[in-house]
Amino acid sequence: MKFAIPKRGASLLLSFHLHKKVVIIIGSGKLAASRAFACLEADAHVIVLGKGGLENACDEVRWRVAENEIEWRDIEEEAKIWNGTPVEDSDEAALLSIISSVSPIYFLCITDTMISSSSSNNCSRSRRSATRLYEVASIVHRIPTNVTDMADLCDFSFPSTHRFRSALHNEPTALQVGIVTNSKGCRLSSRINREIVARLPRGIGDAVDNIGRLRDKARVDDLVWENQTAIHISATLPHEVDTDLPATPNEPVPQSVDPEIQVAASPSQIQQRMRWVSQVSEFWPLHSLANLRDEDLHSILNGDITQPFTGPEFEPGNTISTAPTLHVMPPLAAPTLPKSGRIFLVGSGPGHPSLLTLATSKVLQTADLVLSDKLVPEAVLNTIPKTVELRIARKFPGNADKAQEELMHIGLEAAKQGKVVLKQGDPMLYARVSSEIEYFTANGYPPSVIPGLSSAFAAPLSAKVPVTARGVADSIVICTGVGKGGTTRRLPSYGRGTTVLILMGVARLPEIVRIMLEDEHYPNYLPVCIIERGTMPDQRVISSTLSNIVGAMSSPRVEPQRPPGMMVVGWTCMGFLNGIEGLSEDTGSGLKDRDLERINSWLGSEPFIIKEGLDESWDGI
């Protein structure tokens, strides 16, 4: 008999439960803060080993030390304690000192092998130093070690992760996903992670938590004998029942039952209930699992595993969902257009394929060649028939003008061959439509312009951020954060009743905020929203104030960022649930104090808030 031949080079994917176990992090920059946060969520005891004193650490590390969430050790001070064998430098001495005093250490993360932007004194560790620390920890003391950006000095790697939040109460759930590229595409792993998350149903984290509750009840509830002489199962269950399901729910579910439980419960009853849990996990629609109530759990454990819910994912007699996904749009009937050289400049919408105009969708079906801006999302490009040639602008910093000229030349040559050419993007808003019209017209092919839904208005609306509101904001200013040649443009002066929409400005956020605060005298507590990938399933809205938004966008909770993004500045960012009605007329004494009360009501105790994804109403559109 032959068996599968292993293909070398993969990772062994594991998840660790680090309850009160010690993790050492060397470095005190933003990456160290990110690693610390991940370890804290896994219930680890985190010790950060940094150089130059705590004042040299990034803001988040200092804050977590002050909150007693993590422990701080200074390299120089720790090195003085070491009195063992001679070593080359203080870093090695400090590590040996901690290893000798803290036991056991489960993991070591060396994060200061890359330049940190959080402090000018946080320099990158040399490879020689990192190698020596790795040898001491991993080889000599057998502590699994990860050295940032040095794959050959890593016993393990950190996947790109996402922890799902409850759709009901917005709290983290038990469900996590992680993507590992085995050092082949670390940056790409974040994008793949977002793509996977965007395709999973809303509330899937609730489904996992509910199945967890169901499994616990299957093992514990009502399993004592009627005379109640036995010890309750939860007190005699030192090990979790095996959670690995068989290949099919119709096969027996293996169980691992503690011998003491044999007195307290019927093994056949436990196995029967676990079979029911397996059946429900396998066959019930995810949205049904996400909406399980306590009474439903009880019914399932009593043998009623008939799926009781109905909804868009499930209809009686049909176990296969036919609802369209957010990424697929059925082709529309193509109009009959004369087969001669024509050029269309079309608006491809803010991102979601359902927001393409009917005119654009129809012309897409007739085109011979589509010229696309690189920011047009894959979901929109997927609506183009496979028979249509697609060319994407080869734009990168410093090459935008040449890439634009190349694209216009390709379009003109195709039109001369009698082809129908489409150029996608937002034709009129900070685009190159004037030069395109001039170029094609001068060469005998005046283009037709088909407007699209602009992201300037669609993205805020999809995030439930009104750009105007009666009594709050009665005017809008749309501007760009990028001037000609990449310069930063002058921004509008502050007006209490004006909402400022800034496109292409997130990459220059610190400079834009400085100009607003120092040159244009905006209040530092003015609400701000950054809307990333507006209208797409992985849309994200980061809300804060002008004084905190730069720190929010550089936080490990936010990085990496998700371009394209736009900036909304003004009181309407707070929405309508925080007492902002009549705000623009509120000009009396004590105005600032009332404003700060509104901000505190909006943000609570957090410096910023994050909202992921589109509203549930978008499901199936």
Coordinates of C-alpha atoms in Angstrom, one line a residue:
M1 CA 0.0 0.0 0.0
K2 CA 1.3 3.5 -0.9
F3 CA 0.7 6.5 1.2
A4 CA 1.0 10.3 0.5
I5 CA 4.5 11.6 0.0
P6 CA 5.1 14.7 2.1
K7 CA 6.0 17.8 0.2
R8 CA 8.6 19.6 2.3
G9 CA 8.6 23.3 3.1
A10 CA 5.3 23.7 4.9
S11 CA 4.7 24.8 8.5
L12 CA 3.0 22.7 11.2
L13 CA 0.0 24.9 12.0
L14 CA -0.8 24.9 15.7
S15 CA -2.7 27.0 18.2
F16 CA -1.3 27.6 21.6
H17 CA -3.2 28.2 24.9
L18 CA -0.8 30.3 26.9
H19 CA -2.7 30.8 30.1
K20 CA -0.3 32.4 32.5
K21 CA 2.7 31.1 30.5
V22 CA 5.6 33.5 30.0
V23 CA 6.5 35.1 26.7
I24 CA 9.5 37.3 26.3
I25 CA 9.5 40.1 23.7
I26 CA 12.8 41.9 22.9
G27 CA 12.2 45.4 21.6
S28 CA 9.7 48.1 22.5
G29 CA 8.4 49.5 19.2
K30 CA 5.1 49.1 17.5
L31 CA 5.8 45.6 16.4
A32 CA 6.6 44.6 20.0
A33 CA 3.2 46.1 21.0
S34 CA 1.5 44.1 18.3
R35 CA 3.1 40.9 19.5
A36 CA 2.3 41.7 23.1
F37 CA -1.4 42.3 22.3
A38 CA -1.6 38.9 20.5
C39 CA -0.1 37.2 23.4
L40 CA -2.3 38.9 25.9
E41 CA -5.4 37.7 24.0
A42 CA -4.0 34.2 24.4
D43 CA -3.8 34.9 28.2
A44 CA 0.0 34.9 28.3
H45 CA 2.2 36.6 30.9
V46 CA 4.2 39.1 28.7
I47 CA 7.6 40.4 29.6
V48 CA 9.0 43.2 27.3
L49 CA 12.8 43.5 27.4
G50 CA 13.7 47.0 26.1
K51 CA 16.7 49.3 25.9
G52 CA 17.0 52.9 27.0
G53 CA 14.4 52.9 29.7
L54 CA 10.6 52.8 29.4
E55 CA 10.4 56.3 28.1
N56 CA 12.0 55.1 24.9
A57 CA 9.2 52.6 24.3
C58 CA 6.3 53.2 22.0
D59 CA 3.1 54.7 23.4
E60 CA 1.2 51.4 23.6
V61 CA 4.0 49.6 25.4
R62 CA 4.2 52.4 28.0
W63 CA 0.4 52.3 28.4
R64 CA 0.2 48.6 28.9
V65 CA 3.0 48.7 31.5
A66 CA 1.2 51.5 33.3
E67 CA -2.0 49.4 33.3
N68 CA -0.1 46.3 34.6
E69 CA -1.0 44.3 31.5
I70 CA 2.6 43.6 30.6
E71 CA 5.9 43.6 32.6
W72 CA 8.8 45.8 31.7
R73 CA 12.5 44.9 32.0
D74 CA 15.3 47.2 31.0
I75 CA 18.2 45.5 29.2
E76 CA 21.0 47.4 31.0
E77 CA 19.5 46.9 34.4
E78 CA 18.8 43.3 33.8
A79 CA 22.3 42.7 32.5
K80 CA 23.8 44.0 35.8
I81 CA 22.0 41.1 37.6
W82 CA 23.7 38.4 35.5
N83 CA 26.7 36.9 37.2
G84 CA 27.1 33.7 35.3
T85 CA 29.5 32.9 32.4
P86 CA 31.0 35.9 30.6
V87 CA 29.1 37.0 27.5
E88 CA 29.7 39.4 24.6
D89 CA 27.2 42.2 25.4
S90 CA 24.5 43.4 27.7
D91 CA 21.7 42.1 25.5
E92 CA 22.9 38.5 25.9
A93 CA 23.5 39.0 29.6
A94 CA 20.0 40.4 30.1
L95 CA 18.4 37.5 28.3
L96 CA 20.4 35.0 30.3
S97 CA 19.4 36.8 33.5
I98 CA 15.7 36.5 32.6
I99 CA 16.1 32.8 31.5
S100 CA 17.7 32.0 34.9
S101 CA 15.1 33.8 36.9
V102 CA 11.9 33.1 35.0
S103 CA 10.9 29.5 34.3
P104 CA 9.6 28.2 32.1
I105 CA 9.7 30.6 29.1
Y106 CA 7.5 29.3 26.3
F107 CA 8.4 31.7 23.5
L108 CA 10.9 34.4 22.7
C109 CA 10.1 37.2 20.1
I110 CA 12.9 39.4 18.9
T111 CA 11.2 42.4 17.3
D112 CA 13.9 45.1 17.1
T113 CA 15.6 43.7 14.0
M114 CA 13.7 46.3 12.0
I115 CA 13.8 50.1 12.3
S116 CA 10.9 51.3 14.5
S117 CA 9.2 54.5 13.6
S118 CA 8.0 55.0 17.2
S119 CA 11.3 56.3 18.5
S120 CA 14.4 57.7 16.9
N121 CA 16.5 55.8 19.4
N122 CA 15.0 52.4 18.5
C123 CA 17.7 51.2 16.1
S124 CA 17.7 48.0 14.2
R125 CA 19.5 45.1 15.8
S126 CA 22.4 43.7 13.8
R127 CA 22.2 40.2 12.4
R128 CA 25.2 39.2 14.4
S129 CA 23.5 40.2 17.6
A130 CA 20.2 38.5 16.6
T131 CA 22.0 35.3 15.7
R132 CA 23.7 35.2 19.1
L133 CA 20.5 35.7 21.0
Y134 CA 18.8 33.0 18.9
E135 CA 21.6 30.6 19.7
V136 CA 21.4 31.3 23.4
A137 CA 17.6 31.0 23.5
S138 CA 16.8 28.3 20.9
I139 CA 19.8 26.1 20.7
V140 CA 21.2 26.2 24.2
H141 CA 18.0 26.7 26.2
R142 CA 15.5 25.2 23.7
I143 CA 13.1 28.2 23.8
P144 CA 11.2 28.5 20.5
T145 CA 12.3 31.8 19.0
N146 CA 11.0 34.2 16.3
V147 CA 13.4 36.9 14.9
T148 CA 11.6 39.4 12.8
D149 CA 12.6 39.6 9.1
M150 CA 15.2 36.7 9.5
A151 CA 13.4 33.6 8.5
D152 CA 16.4 31.3 9.1
L153 CA 16.4 32.4 12.7
C154 CA 12.7 31.5 13.3
D155 CA 11.5 28.4 15.0
F156 CA 7.9 29.6 14.4
S157 CA 6.2 32.4 12.5
F158 CA 3.2 34.7 13.2
P159 CA 0.4 34.2 10.7
S160 CA -1.8 37.0 9.5
T161 CA -4.7 36.6 11.8
H162 CA -8.3 37.8 12.3
R163 CA -10.5 37.3 15.3
F164 CA -14.1 37.5 14.5
R165 CA -16.4 39.7 16.6
S166 CA -20.0 38.9 17.5
A167 CA -22.6 40.4 15.3
L168 CA -24.9 40.7 18.3
H169 CA -22.7 42.5 20.9
N170 CA -19.5 43.3 19.0
E171 CA -17.3 41.3 21.4
P172 CA -14.5 39.0 20.3
T173 CA -15.6 35.4 19.7
A174 CA -13.7 32.2 19.9
L175 CA -13.2 32.0 16.1
Q176 CA -9.9 33.0 14.7
V177 CA -8.3 32.5 11.2
G178 CA -4.7 32.7 10.3
I179 CA -2.8 32.8 7.0
V180 CA 0.7 31.5 6.6
T181 CA 2.8 32.0 3.4
N182 CA 6.0 30.3 4.7
S183 CA 8.1 33.4 4.1
K184 CA 6.9 33.7 0.4
G185 CA 4.5 36.6 0.7
C186 CA 4.1 38.0 4.2
R187 CA 2.5 41.2 2.9
L188 CA 0.2 39.3 0.6
S189 CA -1.0 37.2 3.5
S190 CA -2.8 40.2 5.0
R191 CA -4.7 40.7 1.8
I192 CA -5.6 37.0 1.5
N193 CA -6.8 37.1 5.1
R194 CA -9.1 40.0 4.3
E195 CA -10.4 38.3 1.2
I196 CA -11.3 35.2 3.2
V197 CA -12.9 37.1 6.0
A198 CA -15.0 39.2 3.6
R199 CA -16.4 36.0 2.1
L200 CA -17.5 34.4 5.3
P201 CA -21.1 35.0 6.6
R202 CA -21.8 37.7 9.1
G203 CA -22.2 36.2 12.6
I204 CA -19.9 33.2 12.0
G205 CA -18.2 33.9 15.2
D206 CA -21.5 33.7 17.0
A207 CA -22.1 30.4 15.4
V208 CA -18.8 29.0 16.8
D209 CA -19.6 30.3 20.3
N210 CA -23.0 28.8 20.2
I211 CA -21.7 25.4 19.1
G212 CA -19.2 25.7 22.0
R213 CA -22.1 26.3 24.4
L214 CA -24.0 23.3 22.8
R215 CA -21.0 21.0 23.3
D216 CA -20.6 22.1 26.9
K217 CA -24.2 21.3 27.6
A218 CA -23.9 18.0 25.8
R219 CA -21.2 17.0 28.2
V220 CA -22.6 18.5 31.4
D221 CA -26.3 19.2 31.6
D222 CA -28.6 16.5 33.0
L223 CA -26.0 13.8 33.0
V224 CA -26.0 13.1 36.7
W225 CA -28.1 10.1 37.8
E226 CA -31.6 10.9 39.1
N227 CA -30.5 10.2 42.7
Q228 CA -27.9 12.9 42.3
T229 CA -25.4 11.0 44.3
A230 CA -22.6 11.5 41.7
I231 CA -20.2 14.4 41.5
H232 CA -21.1 17.0 38.8
I233 CA -19.3 16.2 35.6
S234 CA -17.8 19.7 35.2
A235 CA -15.8 19.1 38.4
T236 CA -14.4 15.8 37.2
L237 CA -13.6 16.6 33.6
P238 CA -9.9 17.5 33.5
H239 CA -9.5 17.1 29.8
E240 CA -11.8 18.4 27.0
V241 CA -13.7 15.8 25.1
D242 CA -12.1 15.2 21.6
T243 CA -13.4 17.8 19.3
D244 CA -12.2 16.3 16.0
L245 CA -15.2 15.3 14.0
P246 CA -15.2 12.2 11.8
A247 CA -15.1 12.5 8.0
T248 CA -18.9 12.4 8.0
P249 CA -21.4 13.1 10.8
N250 CA -22.9 9.8 10.2
E251 CA -19.9 8.0 11.6
P252 CA -19.5 7.5 15.4
V253 CA -17.9 10.4 17.2
P254 CA -14.9 9.2 19.3
Q255 CA -15.0 10.2 22.9
S256 CA -12.5 10.5 25.7
V257 CA -14.4 10.1 29.0
D258 CA -12.7 10.3 32.3
P259 CA -13.1 7.1 34.3
E260 CA -14.7 9.0 37.2
I261 CA -17.4 10.2 34.8
Q262 CA -18.5 6.6 34.2
V263 CA -20.1 6.8 37.6
A264 CA -21.8 10.1 37.0
A265 CA -23.1 9.7 33.4
S266 CA -24.1 7.3 30.8
P267 CA -21.4 7.2 28.1
S268 CA -23.9 6.3 25.5
Q269 CA -25.9 9.4 26.3
I270 CA -22.8 11.6 25.9
Q271 CA -22.0 10.0 22.6
Q272 CA -25.6 10.4 21.3
R273 CA -25.6 14.1 22.2
M274 CA -22.2 14.6 20.6
R275 CA -23.5 13.0 17.4
W276 CA -26.4 15.5 17.4
V277 CA -23.9 18.3 17.9
S278 CA -21.9 16.9 15.0
Q279 CA -25.0 16.8 12.8
V280 CA -26.0 20.3 13.6
S281 CA -22.5 21.6 13.0
E282 CA -22.3 20.0 9.6
F283 CA -25.7 20.6 8.1
W284 CA -27.4 23.6 9.7
P285 CA -27.0 26.9 7.9
L286 CA -24.4 29.2 9.5
H287 CA -26.9 32.0 10.1
S288 CA -29.1 29.5 12.0
L289 CA -26.2 28.5 14.2
A290 CA -25.4 32.1 14.8
N291 CA -28.9 32.7 16.1
L292 CA -29.2 29.8 18.5
R293 CA -31.1 30.6 21.7
D294 CA -30.9 28.8 25.0
E295 CA -34.2 27.0 24.4
D296 CA -32.9 25.8 21.0
L297 CA -29.8 24.3 22.7
H298 CA -32.1 22.4 25.1
S299 CA -34.2 21.1 22.2
I300 CA -31.2 19.9 20.3
L301 CA -29.9 18.0 23.3
N302 CA -33.3 16.3 23.6
G303 CA -33.0 15.0 20.1
D304 CA -34.8 17.7 18.1
I305 CA -32.2 18.5 15.4
T306 CA -34.6 19.6 12.7
Q307 CA -33.4 23.0 11.5
P308 CA -36.0 25.4 12.8
F309 CA -35.0 28.6 11.2
T310 CA -35.7 30.1 7.8
G311 CA -33.8 32.9 6.1
P312 CA -31.9 34.0 3.0
E313 CA -29.4 31.1 3.3
F314 CA -32.0 28.4 3.8
E315 CA -35.4 27.5 2.5
P316 CA -37.4 24.3 3.3
G317 CA -36.5 21.7 0.8
N318 CA -33.5 23.5 -0.5
T319 CA -30.2 23.0 1.5
I320 CA -28.1 24.8 -1.1
S321 CA -27.9 28.6 -0.9
T322 CA -28.7 30.3 -4.3
A323 CA -28.2 33.8 -3.0
P324 CA -25.7 35.8 -5.0
T325 CA -22.4 36.7 -3.3
L326 CA -21.1 40.2 -2.9
H327 CA -18.5 39.5 -5.5
V328 CA -20.6 38.2 -8.4
M329 CA -23.0 40.2 -10.6
P330 CA -25.1 38.4 -13.2
P331 CA -24.4 39.7 -16.7
L332 CA -26.9 42.1 -18.2
A333 CA -28.3 42.0 -21.7
A334 CA -25.8 43.7 -23.9
P335 CA -27.1 46.6 -26.1
T336 CA -26.4 46.6 -29.8
L337 CA -23.8 49.2 -30.6
P338 CA -22.2 50.0 -33.9
K339 CA -19.0 47.9 -34.3
S340 CA -16.7 50.8 -35.0
G341 CA -14.0 52.4 -33.1
R342 CA -15.4 54.1 -30.0
I343 CA -14.0 55.2 -26.6
F344 CA -16.0 55.4 -23.4
L345 CA -14.8 57.0 -20.2
V346 CA -16.9 55.3 -17.6
G347 CA -17.3 55.6 -13.8
S348 CA -16.6 52.3 -12.3
G349 CA -18.3 53.2 -9.0
P350 CA -16.9 53.2 -5.4
G351 CA -16.0 49.5 -5.4
H352 CA -19.0 47.2 -4.8
P353 CA -20.0 45.6 -8.1
S354 CA -23.7 46.2 -7.4
L355 CA -23.1 49.9 -7.5
L356 CA -22.1 50.0 -11.1
T357 CA -24.6 52.0 -13.1
L358 CA -26.8 50.2 -15.5
A359 CA -25.2 52.1 -18.4
T360 CA -21.7 51.0 -17.3
S361 CA -22.7 47.4 -16.9
K362 CA -24.2 47.3 -20.3
V363 CA -21.2 48.9 -22.1
L364 CA -18.9 46.5 -20.3
Q365 CA -20.6 43.6 -22.1
T366 CA -19.9 45.2 -25.5
A367 CA -16.3 46.3 -25.1
D368 CA -13.4 44.8 -26.9
L369 CA -10.8 46.4 -24.6
V370 CA -11.1 47.7 -21.0
L371 CA -8.4 50.0 -19.6
S372 CA -8.6 50.1 -15.8
D373 CA -7.1 52.2 -13.1
K374 CA -5.2 50.0 -10.7
L375 CA -7.5 50.9 -7.8
V376 CA -10.6 49.4 -9.5
P377 CA -11.3 46.4 -7.2
E378 CA -11.3 42.8 -8.3
A379 CA -15.0 42.4 -7.7
V380 CA -15.7 45.0 -10.4
L381 CA -13.2 43.6 -12.8
N382 CA -14.9 40.2 -12.4
T383 CA -18.0 41.6 -14.1
I384 CA -16.0 42.0 -17.3
P385 CA -16.7 39.1 -19.7
K386 CA -13.7 36.7 -20.0
T387 CA -13.6 37.3 -23.7
V388 CA -12.7 41.0 -23.2
E389 CA -9.1 42.1 -23.1
L390 CA -8.2 43.9 -19.8
R391 CA -5.2 46.2 -19.3
I392 CA -4.5 47.7 -15.9
A393 CA -2.5 50.9 -15.6
R394 CA 1.1 50.2 -14.5
K395 CA 1.1 53.1 -12.1
F396 CA 3.5 53.4 -9.2
P397 CA 5.0 56.4 -7.4
G398 CA 7.0 58.5 -9.8
N399 CA 5.5 56.8 -12.9
A400 CA 1.9 57.9 -13.0
D401 CA 2.3 60.3 -15.9
K402 CA 4.1 57.8 -18.1
A403 CA 1.6 55.0 -17.2
Q404 CA -1.3 57.3 -18.1
E405 CA 0.3 58.2 -21.5
E406 CA 0.8 54.5 -22.2
L407 CA -2.8 53.7 -21.4
M408 CA -4.2 56.4 -23.6
H409 CA -1.9 55.3 -26.5
I410 CA -3.2 51.7 -26.1
G411 CA -6.8 52.9 -26.2
L412 CA -6.3 55.1 -29.3
E413 CA -4.6 52.2 -31.2
A414 CA -7.4 49.9 -30.3
A415 CA -10.1 52.4 -31.5
K416 CA -8.2 52.8 -34.8
Q417 CA -8.7 49.1 -35.2
G418 CA -12.5 49.5 -34.8
K419 CA -12.6 48.3 -31.2
V420 CA -14.9 49.6 -28.4
V421 CA -12.6 50.8 -25.6
L422 CA -13.5 51.6 -22.0
K423 CA -11.4 53.5 -19.6
Q424 CA -12.5 52.9 -16.0
G425 CA -12.2 55.0 -12.9
D426 CA -13.9 58.0 -11.4
P427 CA -13.8 60.1 -14.6
M428 CA -14.3 63.6 -13.2
L429 CA -13.1 63.7 -9.6
Y430 CA -9.4 64.3 -9.3
A431 CA -8.8 62.2 -12.4
R432 CA -7.3 62.9 -15.8
V433 CA -10.5 63.2 -17.8
S434 CA -9.7 66.6 -19.3
S435 CA -6.4 65.4 -20.8
E436 CA -8.0 62.2 -21.9
I437 CA -10.9 64.0 -23.7
E438 CA -8.4 66.4 -25.3
Y439 CA -6.0 63.6 -26.4
F440 CA -8.7 61.3 -27.9
T441 CA -10.6 64.2 -29.5
A442 CA -7.4 65.6 -31.1
N443 CA -6.8 62.1 -32.6
G444 CA -10.3 61.8 -34.1
Y445 CA -12.0 59.8 -31.5
P446 CA -14.0 62.1 -29.1
P447 CA -15.0 59.9 -26.1
S448 CA -18.4 59.4 -24.5
V449 CA -18.4 60.0 -20.8
I450 CA -20.6 57.8 -18.6
P451 CA -20.7 59.1 -15.0
G452 CA -20.5 56.7 -12.1
L453 CA -21.4 56.8 -8.4
S454 CA -18.5 58.7 -6.8
S455 CA -16.7 57.2 -3.8
A456 CA -16.6 60.7 -2.3
F457 CA -20.3 60.3 -1.4
A458 CA -20.9 56.6 -1.6
A459 CA -18.2 55.6 0.9
P460 CA -19.4 57.8 3.8
L461 CA -23.0 56.8 3.1
S462 CA -22.1 53.1 3.2
A463 CA -20.4 53.8 6.6
K464 CA -23.5 55.6 7.8
V465 CA -21.5 58.9 8.0
P466 CA -23.8 61.6 6.6
V467 CA -21.9 64.4 4.8
T468 CA -24.7 66.9 5.5
A469 CA -27.2 66.9 8.3
R470 CA -29.8 69.5 9.2
G471 CA -28.6 71.6 12.1
V472 CA -25.2 70.0 12.0
A473 CA -23.5 70.5 8.6
D474 CA -25.0 72.5 5.7
S475 CA -22.0 72.5 3.3
I476 CA -19.4 70.1 1.9
V477 CA -15.9 70.7 0.7
I478 CA -14.2 68.0 -1.4
C479 CA -10.4 68.3 -1.7
T480 CA -7.4 66.1 -2.3
G481 CA -4.4 65.5 -0.1
V482 CA -2.1 65.3 -3.1
G483 CA -1.1 68.2 -5.2
K484 CA 0.7 68.2 -8.5
G485 CA 4.1 66.4 -8.2
G486 CA 3.0 64.8 -5.0
T487 CA 2.9 68.0 -3.0
T488 CA 0.5 68.6 -0.1
R489 CA -2.3 71.1 -1.1
R490 CA -3.7 73.9 1.0
L491 CA -6.8 72.8 2.9
P492 CA -10.0 74.7 3.6
S493 CA -10.3 76.8 6.7
Y494 CA -12.4 75.4 9.6
G495 CA -16.1 75.9 9.5
R496 CA -18.3 74.4 12.2
G497 CA -21.1 73.6 9.7
T498 CA -18.8 72.2 7.0
T499 CA -17.9 68.6 6.3
V500 CA -14.5 68.2 4.7
L501 CA -14.0 65.2 2.4
I502 CA -10.3 64.5 1.6
L503 CA -9.5 62.0 -1.1
M504 CA -6.0 60.5 -1.5
G505 CA -4.9 61.9 1.8
V506 CA -4.4 59.0 4.1
A507 CA -0.8 58.4 3.1
R508 CA -0.1 62.0 4.1
L509 CA -2.2 62.0 7.2
P510 CA 0.3 63.5 9.7
E511 CA 1.0 66.4 7.4
I512 CA -2.7 67.0 6.7
V513 CA -3.6 66.9 10.4
R514 CA -0.7 69.3 11.2
I515 CA -2.0 71.8 8.6
M516 CA -5.6 71.6 9.9
L517 CA -4.5 72.1 13.5
E518 CA -1.8 74.7 13.1
D519 CA -2.6 76.6 9.9
E520 CA -6.4 76.3 9.6
H521 CA -7.2 76.3 13.4
Y522 CA -9.4 73.2 13.5
P523 CA -10.3 72.1 17.1
N524 CA -8.1 69.1 18.1
Y525 CA -11.2 67.3 19.4
L526 CA -13.0 67.5 16.0
P527 CA -14.4 64.1 14.9
V528 CA -12.6 62.3 12.0
C529 CA -13.4 59.1 10.1
I530 CA -11.0 57.2 7.9
I531 CA -13.1 55.0 5.5
E532 CA -11.0 52.3 3.9
R533 CA -12.2 50.3 0.9
G534 CA -15.6 51.9 1.1
T535 CA -18.6 49.8 0.0
M536 CA -16.6 46.6 -0.2
P537 CA -17.2 43.6 2.1
D538 CA -13.9 44.4 4.0
Q539 CA -14.8 48.0 4.4
R540 CA -13.3 49.5 7.6
V541 CA -14.1 52.7 9.4
I542 CA -11.7 54.1 12.0
S543 CA -13.3 57.0 14.0
S544 CA -11.4 59.3 16.3
T545 CA -10.5 63.0 16.8
L546 CA -8.0 65.1 14.9
S547 CA -5.6 64.9 17.9
N548 CA -5.7 61.0 18.0
I549 CA -6.3 59.9 14.4
V550 CA -2.6 59.7 13.5
G551 CA -1.9 57.4 16.4
A552 CA -5.0 55.4 15.7
M553 CA -3.9 54.7 12.1
S554 CA -0.4 53.6 13.3
S555 CA -1.9 51.3 16.0
P556 CA -1.2 47.6 15.7
R557 CA -5.0 47.2 15.7
V558 CA -5.2 49.1 12.5
E559 CA -2.1 48.3 10.6
P560 CA -1.7 47.2 7.9
Q561 CA -3.9 49.8 6.3
R562 CA -6.4 49.0 3.5
P563 CA -6.1 51.4 0.6
P564 CA -7.9 53.1 -1.0
G565 CA -9.1 55.3 1.9
M566 CA -10.7 58.6 2.3
M567 CA -10.9 61.1 5.2
V568 CA -14.1 62.7 6.5
V569 CA -13.6 65.6 8.9
G570 CA -16.5 67.2 10.7
W571 CA -19.2 66.8 13.3
T572 CA -21.4 64.6 11.1
C573 CA -18.8 61.8 11.7
M574 CA -20.5 61.1 15.0
G575 CA -23.8 60.1 13.4
F576 CA -27.1 60.8 15.0
L577 CA -27.0 58.8 18.2
N578 CA -24.7 61.1 20.2
G579 CA -26.7 64.3 20.8
I580 CA -25.5 66.3 17.8
E581 CA -28.9 67.6 16.7
G582 CA -28.7 71.4 16.5
L583 CA -25.0 71.4 16.9
S584 CA -24.2 74.0 14.3
E585 CA -26.4 76.5 16.0
D586 CA -24.9 75.8 19.4
T587 CA -22.5 78.8 19.7
G588 CA -23.1 80.0 23.3
S589 CA -20.8 80.0 26.3
G590 CA -19.5 76.6 27.4
L591 CA -19.5 75.4 23.8
K592 CA -16.2 73.5 24.1
D593 CA -17.3 71.7 27.3
R594 CA -20.5 70.6 25.6
D595 CA -18.5 69.5 22.6
L596 CA -16.2 67.4 24.8
E597 CA -19.2 65.8 26.4
R598 CA -20.5 64.8 22.9
I599 CA -17.1 63.4 22.0
N600 CA -16.9 61.3 25.3
S601 CA -20.4 60.0 24.6
W602 CA -19.4 59.0 21.1
L603 CA -16.0 57.4 21.7
G604 CA -16.5 56.4 25.4
S605 CA -13.2 55.6 27.0
E606 CA -11.5 54.6 23.8
P607 CA -9.2 56.9 21.8
F608 CA -10.7 55.5 18.6
I609 CA -13.3 53.0 17.5
I610 CA -13.2 50.6 14.6
K611 CA -16.2 49.2 12.6
E612 CA -15.5 46.3 10.2
G613 CA -17.5 45.4 7.2
L614 CA -20.8 46.5 5.6
D615 CA -24.2 46.5 7.3
E616 CA -26.1 43.3 7.4
S617 CA -28.6 44.8 4.9
W618 CA -25.9 44.4 2.2
D619 CA -26.0 40.6 2.5
G620 CA -27.0 39.1 -0.8
I621 CA -27.0 42.4 -2.8

